[in-house]
Amino acid sequence: MRHRTHPTANAEYYFDHPPHLSNNGQVDTAPTRRTRKWKKSPRIEFNHGIIATAGCCFFLGCVVSTVVLLCCLRRPHDVHVHSPFWEQRVNLAQHLQRQQQNQPQEHNDLAREREKLHLAEKCPSYGCPIYPVEMSNLTSTSKIATRNHVMLTHMSNRPTGVNQDRIVMIPSFAADNSKIDDSNNFFIGLFDGHDDRGHEIASYAAKEIPFQIASTLNHLDKPPSPNEMTQIFTDIFRNVDKNAPSIGGGCTAMAVIRIGTTLYLANTGDSTQFIAIYHPPSKLVEEKSNHNKRYIQNMTRPSSEQLNLQGRISIHHQNKLHKANFPDEKSRIENLGGRIHIPPKHPMGSRVIVRSTTHHEDVGLAMSRSIGDAEWTEVGVIADPDVQIVNLEEFWNANNISTKDSKMFVVLGSDGLFDARRVEFVAKHLAYGFFESDGDIAEQMLTVGKKLVNMASPIKVKFYRDDISFVAKVVEL
């Protein structure tokens, strides 16, 4: 017989009254089904204030933990870290902190210190080069325009879309030699490329020439004599020409170097450089100043307005262009079997003609001296520069610069500028920006530079415009 569990053992039921007796007096064990009742759990009262407090504590704990974790990830607590990146960052921070503690400085001074440390890792030993920015990409004056210099370049409208001009300026040009190093020393170079890949040759020369000059001067026990410096220029220009890549292209080369109180101006090719002296007037006339300001800011052409410089300009030590129509250049090339074409009405448009293996046709070179034109070297196109030597003290005294409060500046420019404008025109505009303009001189020099580019460009856009580049620097004794 199957055993049945007593109903009282079933947890689903329970007696809510005492068991009753049956009619025969016995206890009735068969329970009467009563109303089904669920057991109720005791009600819990919640305190909402406590819940809110606990939630806030939990949220704050998460935030604090996240911040601590991020700090640990961003910067190690131990300064003796092994990562080179963190060692550099920590050392830089410690250095700047010591500088600030020992010599309290303003925020701008700290920024300059950071920049100095940053540049020290990238600059060559002989100085930090400054390069111009394409004029159409300018957003600020940056380092291309100051109260003492301006440098600007503008790409031609040829379809290649490449600016073949290169400019480099190195302030405080040194040679790791205490007998030569001088804070007034500087190097300026301008290189105008030609042919399909002339911009690559120009870039090569812009890096190699200052490097090789600095390396040569570094081995000298004293500043070079004028004759020694002339030979240094010649040897280095020849060496750069010899080792330039043979890729179908070449460039002109100009370099101006100041060493102590001597200024050296070297030129190979048909670019232009000169020294200008500004002789100031007794006083500036306000009406003329207002006229000049309107003229400089007006980029509309054609215009009948002209710059009315109140001071006076004189030009000195302008270089000779290396063109094949000049007798000495012509004889050298023809003696080596070279062919020269000289237009009767425009002799300065002469060309040195060779049968180019690169282009498979006759090609004319617009200059009688250059760097990198390997196919023309065999017919007498050389890299030897003309070198002019200027003793600044003697030059100052001969031109009464100090007694008349006159100012001196040097200018280098590509043929894109000087084929369109005379040197006096360019010098007057630069002199106005340096010495007669008011307000922020750096901004004024940038505006003057844009004005020069505008005035050297053809009025009609459809006409060809060459690359236009120039640099000017005030020279103090």
Short mmCIF file of C-alpha atoms in Angstrom, two decimals:
data_model
loop_
_atom_site.label_atom_id
_atom_site.label_comp_id
_atom_site.label_asym_id
_atom_site.label_seq_id
_atom_site.Cartn_x
_atom_site.Cartn_y
_atom_site.Cartn_z
CA MET A 1 0.00 0.00 0.00
CA ARG A 2 1.32 3.37 -0.99
CA HIS A 3 2.01 5.63 1.92
CA ARG A 4 0.24 9.03 1.82
CA THR A 5 1.58 12.01 3.51
CA HIS A 6 -0.70 13.44 6.11
CA PRO A 7 -2.33 16.55 4.87
CA THR A 8 -0.91 18.44 7.75
CA ALA A 9 2.53 17.79 6.34
CA ASN A 10 1.63 19.68 3.20
CA ALA A 11 3.13 23.11 3.48
CA GLU A 12 0.49 24.50 1.20
CA TYR A 13 -2.17 24.22 3.86
CA TYR A 14 -2.41 25.07 7.54
CA PHE A 15 -5.08 25.11 10.19
CA ASP A 16 -6.28 28.50 11.26
CA HIS A 17 -8.54 26.94 14.02
CA PRO A 18 -8.27 24.00 16.44
CA PRO A 19 -9.21 20.57 15.16
CA HIS A 20 -12.90 19.65 15.91
CA LEU A 21 -14.52 16.45 17.14
CA SER A 22 -16.54 14.20 15.00
CA ASN A 23 -20.01 12.89 15.93
CA ASN A 24 -18.57 9.76 17.58
CA GLY A 25 -16.29 11.87 19.78
CA GLN A 26 -13.10 11.29 17.89
CA VAL A 27 -10.89 13.92 16.49
CA ASP A 28 -11.60 14.52 12.88
CA THR A 29 -8.20 14.30 11.19
CA ALA A 30 -9.49 15.21 7.79
CA PRO A 31 -9.07 18.90 7.69
CA THR A 32 -11.66 21.03 6.19
CA ARG A 33 -10.22 23.10 3.35
CA ARG A 34 -10.17 26.61 4.54
CA THR A 35 -9.54 29.91 2.81
CA ARG A 36 -6.12 29.88 1.08
CA LYS A 37 -3.81 32.48 2.55
CA TRP A 38 -0.25 33.51 1.44
CA LYS A 39 2.35 34.30 3.98
CA LYS A 40 3.22 37.96 3.90
CA SER A 41 6.80 39.21 4.38
CA PRO A 42 7.21 42.03 6.85
CA ARG A 43 7.17 45.48 5.17
CA ILE A 44 10.50 47.30 5.05
CA GLU A 45 10.50 51.05 5.34
CA PHE A 46 13.13 52.80 3.08
CA ASN A 47 14.83 56.08 4.03
CA HIS A 48 15.22 58.06 0.78
CA GLY A 49 17.77 60.44 2.25
CA ILE A 50 20.09 57.56 3.11
CA ILE A 51 19.73 56.16 -0.42
CA ALA A 52 20.58 59.52 -2.01
CA THR A 53 23.62 59.96 0.22
CA ALA A 54 24.91 56.50 -0.61
CA GLY A 55 24.46 57.14 -4.34
CA CYS A 56 26.41 60.38 -4.17
CA CYS A 57 29.25 58.71 -2.27
CA PHE A 58 29.39 55.93 -4.84
CA PHE A 59 29.51 58.44 -7.74
CA LEU A 60 32.25 60.52 -6.10
CA GLY A 61 34.25 57.38 -5.43
CA CYS A 62 34.10 56.44 -9.12
CA VAL A 63 35.23 59.90 -10.18
CA VAL A 64 38.16 59.98 -7.76
CA SER A 65 39.25 56.49 -8.81
CA THR A 66 39.11 57.44 -12.49
CA VAL A 67 41.20 60.59 -11.94
CA VAL A 68 43.83 58.70 -9.96
CA LEU A 69 44.01 56.04 -12.66
CA LEU A 70 44.44 58.63 -15.43
CA CYS A 71 47.17 60.43 -13.50
CA CYS A 72 49.04 57.18 -13.09
CA LEU A 73 48.76 56.51 -16.80
CA ARG A 74 49.82 60.02 -17.93
CA ARG A 75 52.83 60.56 -15.75
CA PRO A 76 54.82 58.05 -13.72
CA HIS A 77 55.16 58.79 -10.02
CA ASP A 78 58.74 57.66 -9.98
CA VAL A 79 61.05 60.28 -11.55
CA HIS A 80 63.63 57.59 -12.15
CA VAL A 81 61.71 56.20 -15.09
CA HIS A 82 63.32 54.17 -17.80
CA SER A 83 61.31 55.47 -20.75
CA PRO A 84 63.36 57.98 -22.81
CA PHE A 85 60.17 59.89 -23.56
CA TRP A 86 59.35 60.42 -19.91
CA GLU A 87 62.96 61.11 -19.00
CA GLN A 88 63.00 63.92 -21.54
CA ARG A 89 59.71 65.33 -20.31
CA VAL A 90 60.73 65.16 -16.65
CA ASN A 91 64.15 66.68 -17.32
CA LEU A 92 62.62 69.52 -19.30
CA ALA A 93 60.07 70.20 -16.56
CA GLN A 94 62.73 70.12 -13.86
CA HIS A 95 64.97 72.43 -15.87
CA LEU A 96 62.21 74.97 -16.39
CA GLN A 97 61.24 74.73 -12.73
CA ARG A 98 64.82 75.47 -11.65
CA GLN A 99 64.95 78.38 -14.07
CA GLN A 100 61.74 79.74 -12.62
CA GLN A 101 62.90 79.33 -9.03
CA ASN A 102 66.37 80.77 -9.51
CA GLN A 103 65.40 83.55 -11.91
CA PRO A 104 61.71 84.41 -11.78
CA GLN A 105 60.48 85.09 -15.31
CA GLU A 106 57.28 85.94 -17.09
CA HIS A 107 55.27 83.38 -19.07
CA ASN A 108 56.74 84.59 -22.38
CA ASP A 109 60.27 84.04 -21.10
CA LEU A 110 59.43 80.45 -20.22
CA ALA A 111 57.96 79.95 -23.66
CA ARG A 112 61.17 81.22 -25.23
CA GLU A 113 63.16 78.87 -23.01
CA ARG A 114 61.07 75.92 -24.15
CA GLU A 115 61.53 76.98 -27.76
CA LYS A 116 65.27 77.33 -27.25
CA LEU A 117 65.56 73.84 -25.79
CA HIS A 118 63.39 72.45 -28.58
CA LEU A 119 65.40 74.14 -31.33
CA ALA A 120 68.70 73.04 -29.80
CA GLU A 121 67.78 69.47 -30.70
CA LYS A 122 67.04 70.34 -34.35
CA CYS A 123 69.31 73.24 -35.34
CA PRO A 124 72.76 72.70 -36.87
CA SER A 125 75.72 73.70 -34.76
CA TYR A 126 76.28 76.85 -36.82
CA GLY A 127 72.80 78.30 -36.19
CA CYS A 128 69.08 77.88 -36.73
CA PRO A 129 68.01 78.51 -40.33
CA ILE A 130 64.89 80.51 -41.16
CA TYR A 131 62.98 79.78 -44.35
CA PRO A 132 60.22 81.86 -45.95
CA VAL A 133 56.63 80.71 -46.26
CA GLU A 134 54.79 80.72 -49.57
CA MET A 135 53.00 84.07 -49.65
CA SER A 136 49.61 82.54 -50.39
CA ASN A 137 49.93 80.38 -47.24
CA LEU A 138 50.89 83.14 -44.82
CA THR A 139 48.85 83.33 -41.62
CA SER A 140 51.15 85.54 -39.52
CA THR A 141 54.49 87.32 -39.70
CA SER A 142 56.10 84.59 -37.59
CA LYS A 143 59.88 84.88 -38.18
CA ILE A 144 59.79 85.95 -41.81
CA ALA A 145 59.24 89.62 -40.99
CA THR A 146 60.68 91.62 -38.08
CA ARG A 147 61.91 95.14 -37.51
CA ASN A 148 65.29 94.08 -38.98
CA HIS A 149 64.50 91.71 -41.84
CA VAL A 150 61.87 90.46 -44.25
CA MET A 151 61.82 87.42 -46.54
CA LEU A 152 59.09 86.46 -48.96
CA THR A 153 58.52 84.02 -51.80
CA HIS A 154 55.65 83.57 -54.24
CA MET A 155 55.19 80.66 -56.63
CA SER A 156 54.86 81.26 -60.36
CA ASN A 157 51.69 80.62 -62.32
CA ARG A 158 53.27 77.87 -64.41
CA PRO A 159 51.24 74.64 -64.46
CA THR A 160 53.88 72.59 -62.62
CA GLY A 161 52.82 74.12 -59.31
CA VAL A 162 56.36 74.12 -57.86
CA ASN A 163 58.23 77.12 -56.46
CA GLN A 164 61.83 76.67 -57.56
CA ASP A 165 63.27 79.52 -55.46
CA ARG A 166 64.91 78.83 -52.11
CA ILE A 167 65.91 81.33 -49.40
CA VAL A 168 67.70 80.63 -46.14
CA MET A 169 68.78 83.05 -43.42
CA ILE A 170 70.83 82.07 -40.37
CA PRO A 171 71.07 84.79 -37.69
CA SER A 172 74.09 84.66 -35.37
CA PHE A 173 75.90 82.50 -37.92
CA ALA A 174 78.73 80.78 -36.03
CA ALA A 175 81.29 78.14 -36.77
CA ASP A 176 81.79 76.47 -33.37
CA ASN A 177 84.84 78.67 -33.07
CA SER A 178 85.09 81.27 -30.31
CA LYS A 179 87.44 83.37 -32.44
CA ILE A 180 84.87 83.61 -35.22
CA ASP A 181 81.58 83.43 -33.35
CA ASP A 182 79.83 86.78 -33.08
CA SER A 183 76.19 87.55 -32.33
CA ASN A 184 76.17 90.02 -35.25
CA ASN A 185 77.30 87.41 -37.76
CA PHE A 186 74.71 86.12 -40.21
CA PHE A 187 74.32 84.07 -43.38
CA ILE A 188 71.80 84.78 -46.14
CA GLY A 189 71.43 82.65 -49.25
CA LEU A 190 69.14 82.79 -52.27
CA PHE A 191 68.98 80.04 -54.90
CA ASP A 192 66.83 80.25 -58.03
CA GLY A 193 66.24 76.85 -59.62
CA HIS A 194 65.59 76.17 -63.30
CA ASP A 195 64.67 73.25 -65.55
CA ASP A 196 62.32 70.46 -64.49
CA ARG A 197 64.01 69.62 -61.19
CA GLY A 198 65.86 72.82 -60.46
CA HIS A 199 64.08 73.23 -57.14
CA GLU A 200 65.80 70.08 -55.89
CA ILE A 201 69.22 71.48 -56.82
CA ALA A 202 68.30 74.78 -55.14
CA SER A 203 67.33 72.93 -51.94
CA TYR A 204 70.58 70.98 -52.06
CA ALA A 205 72.68 74.14 -52.44
CA ALA A 206 70.72 75.97 -49.71
CA LYS A 207 71.74 73.27 -47.21
CA GLU A 208 75.24 72.44 -48.40
CA ILE A 209 76.74 75.91 -48.87
CA PRO A 210 76.21 77.22 -45.30
CA PHE A 211 77.18 73.83 -43.89
CA GLN A 212 80.44 73.65 -45.83
CA ILE A 213 81.34 77.26 -45.08
CA ALA A 214 80.80 76.69 -41.35
CA SER A 215 82.83 73.47 -41.46
CA THR A 216 85.70 75.24 -43.22
CA LEU A 217 85.71 78.17 -40.80
CA ASN A 218 85.63 75.75 -37.90
CA HIS A 219 89.14 74.56 -38.77
CA LEU A 220 90.60 78.05 -38.77
CA ASP A 221 92.45 79.48 -35.79
CA LYS A 222 91.40 83.02 -36.61
CA PRO A 223 88.94 84.85 -38.84
CA PRO A 224 89.91 84.45 -42.51
CA SER A 225 91.52 87.24 -44.48
CA PRO A 226 89.56 88.66 -47.45
CA ASN A 227 91.64 86.66 -49.90
CA GLU A 228 91.18 83.47 -47.89
CA MET A 229 87.42 84.01 -47.72
CA THR A 230 87.23 84.57 -51.48
CA GLN A 231 88.99 81.25 -52.05
CA ILE A 232 86.70 79.53 -49.55
CA PHE A 233 83.65 80.71 -51.48
CA THR A 234 85.12 79.58 -54.79
CA ASP A 235 86.12 76.14 -53.52
CA ILE A 236 82.76 75.50 -51.87
CA PHE A 237 80.68 76.66 -54.85
CA ARG A 238 82.75 74.40 -57.10
CA ASN A 239 82.39 71.47 -54.71
CA VAL A 240 78.61 71.87 -54.41
CA ASP A 241 78.36 72.09 -58.20
CA LYS A 242 80.48 68.97 -58.64
CA ASN A 243 78.47 66.88 -56.16
CA ALA A 244 75.01 68.16 -57.04
CA PRO A 245 72.66 65.38 -58.22
CA SER A 246 72.59 64.98 -62.01
CA ILE A 247 68.82 64.95 -62.29
CA GLY A 248 68.20 67.56 -64.95
CA GLY A 249 68.28 70.98 -63.37
CA GLY A 250 70.42 73.69 -61.82
CA CYS A 251 70.23 76.92 -59.88
CA THR A 252 71.80 80.30 -59.30
CA ALA A 253 73.56 80.86 -55.98
CA MET A 254 73.99 83.98 -53.88
CA ALA A 255 75.38 84.18 -50.38
CA VAL A 256 75.94 87.12 -48.06
CA ILE A 257 77.95 86.49 -44.90
CA ARG A 258 78.96 88.81 -42.14
CA ILE A 259 82.01 87.86 -40.09
CA GLY A 260 82.88 90.48 -37.51
CA THR A 261 83.05 93.83 -39.28
CA THR A 262 83.42 92.38 -42.77
CA LEU A 263 80.61 91.67 -45.20
CA TYR A 264 81.08 89.17 -48.05
CA LEU A 265 78.75 89.09 -51.05
CA ALA A 266 79.12 86.10 -53.40
CA ASN A 267 77.13 85.57 -56.59
CA THR A 268 76.85 82.94 -59.31
CA GLY A 269 74.13 83.38 -61.93
CA ASP A 270 71.64 86.09 -62.82
CA SER A 271 69.99 86.88 -59.49
CA THR A 272 70.52 90.31 -57.92
CA GLN A 273 72.01 91.52 -54.65
CA PHE A 274 73.09 94.95 -53.44
CA ILE A 275 73.62 97.19 -50.44
CA ALA A 276 71.29 100.15 -49.95
CA ILE A 277 71.76 103.16 -47.70
CA TYR A 278 68.77 105.10 -46.44
CA HIS A 279 69.41 108.78 -45.73
CA PRO A 280 66.55 110.12 -43.56
CA PRO A 281 64.91 113.52 -44.00
CA SER A 282 65.08 116.19 -41.34
CA LYS A 283 61.50 115.30 -40.38
CA LEU A 284 58.55 113.32 -41.74
CA VAL A 285 55.65 115.19 -43.31
CA GLU A 286 52.34 113.75 -42.10
CA GLU A 287 50.54 114.29 -45.39
CA LYS A 288 53.19 112.32 -47.29
CA SER A 289 53.17 109.61 -44.65
CA ASN A 290 49.40 109.17 -44.99
CA HIS A 291 49.71 109.01 -48.77
CA ASN A 292 52.43 106.33 -48.58
CA LYS A 293 50.39 104.28 -46.13
CA ARG A 294 47.38 104.28 -48.47
CA TYR A 295 49.60 103.40 -51.42
CA ILE A 296 51.23 100.42 -49.67
CA GLN A 297 47.92 98.97 -48.54
CA ASN A 298 46.27 99.35 -51.95
CA MET A 299 46.84 96.18 -53.98
CA THR A 300 44.63 97.29 -56.87
CA ARG A 301 46.28 97.61 -60.26
CA PRO A 302 46.68 99.54 -62.45
CA SER A 303 47.11 102.56 -60.22
CA SER A 304 48.51 106.01 -60.82
CA GLU A 305 49.78 106.31 -57.25
CA GLN A 306 53.48 106.01 -56.47
CA LEU A 307 55.51 105.73 -53.32
CA ASN A 308 56.80 109.11 -52.18
CA LEU A 309 59.75 108.13 -49.99
CA GLN A 310 60.68 111.09 -47.80
CA GLY A 311 64.25 109.98 -47.29
CA ARG A 312 66.86 109.27 -49.95
CA ILE A 313 68.26 105.95 -51.18
CA SER A 314 71.70 105.16 -52.60
CA ILE A 315 72.71 101.79 -54.09
CA HIS A 316 76.14 100.22 -53.53
CA HIS A 317 77.93 96.99 -54.46
CA GLN A 318 75.30 95.71 -56.88
CA ASN A 319 76.48 92.45 -58.40
CA LYS A 320 77.16 91.83 -62.06
CA LEU A 321 74.81 89.38 -63.75
CA HIS A 322 76.43 86.38 -65.39
CA LYS A 323 75.08 86.50 -68.94
CA ALA A 324 76.62 84.94 -72.03
CA ASN A 325 76.57 88.20 -74.00
CA PHE A 326 79.27 89.79 -71.78
CA PRO A 327 82.71 89.57 -73.49
CA ASP A 328 84.58 87.64 -70.80
CA GLU A 329 81.76 85.11 -70.34
CA LYS A 330 81.24 84.79 -74.10
CA SER A 331 84.90 84.12 -74.87
CA ARG A 332 85.23 81.45 -72.17
CA ILE A 333 82.23 79.52 -73.45
CA GLU A 334 83.10 79.81 -77.13
CA ASN A 335 86.70 78.73 -76.48
CA LEU A 336 85.31 75.45 -75.11
CA GLY A 337 83.08 74.89 -78.11
CA GLY A 338 79.88 76.27 -76.66
CA ARG A 339 77.16 77.90 -78.74
CA ILE A 340 75.61 81.18 -77.74
CA HIS A 341 72.44 82.80 -79.01
CA ILE A 342 72.20 86.57 -78.47
CA PRO A 343 68.91 88.24 -79.53
CA PRO A 344 69.85 91.46 -81.36
CA LYS A 345 67.20 93.58 -79.69
CA HIS A 346 67.46 91.96 -76.23
CA PRO A 347 71.08 90.92 -75.61
CA MET A 348 70.39 90.24 -71.92
CA GLY A 349 68.18 87.39 -73.11
CA SER A 350 71.23 85.48 -74.39
CA ARG A 351 71.31 81.68 -74.10
CA VAL A 352 74.03 79.04 -73.91
CA ILE A 353 72.86 76.25 -76.24
CA VAL A 354 73.63 72.53 -75.79
CA ARG A 355 72.17 69.36 -77.22
CA SER A 356 70.54 67.99 -74.07
CA THR A 357 70.61 64.23 -73.56
CA THR A 358 67.87 64.66 -70.95
CA HIS A 359 65.43 66.49 -73.21
CA HIS A 360 66.74 65.10 -76.54
CA GLU A 361 66.77 68.54 -78.12
CA ASP A 362 68.66 71.83 -78.09
CA VAL A 363 68.17 73.67 -74.81
CA GLY A 364 69.27 77.21 -73.94
CA LEU A 365 70.55 78.19 -70.47
CA ALA A 366 69.79 81.80 -69.52
CA MET A 367 73.03 82.32 -67.58
CA SER A 368 76.74 81.73 -68.08
CA ARG A 369 77.39 80.54 -64.50
CA SER A 370 75.31 78.25 -62.32
CA ILE A 371 75.32 75.25 -60.00
CA GLY A 372 74.23 71.77 -61.05
CA ASP A 373 73.92 72.12 -64.83
CA ALA A 374 76.19 69.19 -65.65
CA GLU A 375 75.46 69.22 -69.40
CA TRP A 376 76.60 72.84 -69.67
CA THR A 377 79.77 72.44 -67.61
CA GLU A 378 81.59 70.91 -70.58
CA VAL A 379 81.01 74.05 -72.64
CA GLY A 380 82.25 76.59 -70.12
CA VAL A 381 79.33 77.25 -67.74
CA ILE A 382 81.11 77.40 -64.38
CA ALA A 383 80.14 77.76 -60.71
CA ASP A 384 82.86 80.26 -59.71
CA PRO A 385 81.29 83.20 -57.83
CA ASP A 386 82.15 86.86 -57.95
CA VAL A 387 82.97 87.87 -54.38
CA GLN A 388 82.70 91.45 -53.10
CA ILE A 389 84.30 92.35 -49.78
CA VAL A 390 82.99 95.24 -47.71
CA ASN A 391 84.76 96.49 -44.58
CA LEU A 392 81.84 97.86 -42.61
CA GLU A 393 83.85 100.37 -40.60
CA GLU A 394 85.37 101.88 -43.71
CA PHE A 395 82.05 101.75 -45.52
CA TRP A 396 80.32 103.48 -42.59
CA ASN A 397 82.87 106.28 -42.50
CA ALA A 398 83.00 106.74 -46.29
CA ASN A 399 79.23 107.17 -46.47
CA ASN A 400 78.83 109.17 -43.25
CA ILE A 401 76.29 106.65 -41.97
CA SER A 402 76.84 107.29 -38.28
CA THR A 403 77.01 111.08 -38.50
CA LYS A 404 73.84 111.43 -40.60
CA ASP A 405 71.77 108.76 -38.82
CA SER A 406 71.68 106.82 -42.06
CA LYS A 407 70.78 103.14 -42.18
CA MET A 408 72.17 100.28 -44.23
CA PHE A 409 70.45 97.14 -45.45
CA VAL A 410 71.32 94.34 -47.85
CA VAL A 411 68.91 92.90 -50.44
CA LEU A 412 68.91 89.62 -52.38
CA GLY A 413 66.26 88.82 -54.99
CA SER A 414 65.50 86.44 -57.83
CA ASP A 415 65.07 87.51 -61.44
CA GLY A 416 61.32 87.14 -61.05
CA LEU A 417 61.45 90.39 -59.07
CA PHE A 418 64.26 92.31 -60.74
CA ASP A 419 63.32 91.48 -64.33
CA ALA A 420 60.14 93.44 -63.60
CA ARG A 421 61.35 96.16 -61.20
CA ARG A 422 64.51 98.23 -60.87
CA VAL A 423 66.70 97.98 -57.79
CA GLU A 424 65.88 101.57 -56.78
CA PHE A 425 62.15 100.80 -56.85
CA VAL A 426 62.63 97.77 -54.59
CA ALA A 427 65.03 99.57 -52.24
CA LYS A 428 62.64 102.51 -51.74
CA HIS A 429 59.75 100.25 -50.80
CA LEU A 430 61.88 98.31 -48.34
CA ALA A 431 63.29 101.52 -46.85
CA TYR A 432 59.77 102.84 -46.31
CA GLY A 433 58.82 99.67 -44.43
CA PHE A 434 61.95 99.59 -42.30
CA PHE A 435 62.32 103.28 -41.47
CA GLU A 436 59.26 105.40 -42.33
CA SER A 437 56.21 103.24 -41.63
CA ASP A 438 54.39 103.42 -38.30
CA GLY A 439 52.64 100.82 -36.19
CA ASP A 440 53.79 97.22 -36.02
CA ILE A 441 56.93 97.18 -38.16
CA ALA A 442 56.75 93.41 -38.73
CA GLU A 443 53.22 93.70 -40.10
CA GLN A 444 54.23 96.74 -42.16
CA MET A 445 57.20 94.86 -43.67
CA LEU A 446 54.94 91.97 -44.61
CA THR A 447 52.54 94.38 -46.31
CA VAL A 448 55.45 96.04 -48.14
CA GLY A 449 56.66 92.64 -49.29
CA LYS A 450 53.24 91.73 -50.66
CA LYS A 451 53.11 95.10 -52.40
CA LEU A 452 56.44 94.41 -54.12
CA VAL A 453 55.23 91.01 -55.30
CA ASN A 454 52.03 92.62 -56.55
CA MET A 455 53.94 95.32 -58.44
CA ALA A 456 56.30 92.75 -60.01
CA SER A 457 53.43 90.59 -61.26
CA PRO A 458 51.74 91.18 -64.63
CA ILE A 459 48.42 92.97 -64.44
CA LYS A 460 46.66 90.31 -66.50
CA VAL A 461 46.60 86.91 -64.86
CA LYS A 462 46.91 85.11 -68.20
CA PHE A 463 50.47 86.41 -68.66
CA TYR A 464 53.39 84.39 -67.31
CA ARG A 465 54.70 85.23 -63.85
CA ASP A 466 58.01 83.78 -62.65
CA ASP A 467 58.75 82.74 -59.07
CA ILE A 468 59.31 85.93 -57.07
CA SER A 469 61.55 85.79 -54.00
CA PHE A 470 63.58 88.27 -52.01
CA VAL A 471 65.15 88.85 -48.60
CA ALA A 472 66.32 92.09 -46.98
CA LYS A 473 68.18 92.63 -43.72
CA VAL A 474 69.25 95.74 -41.83
CA VAL A 475 72.99 95.73 -41.09
CA GLU A 476 74.22 97.43 -37.92
CA LEU A 477 77.84 98.14 -37.15
#
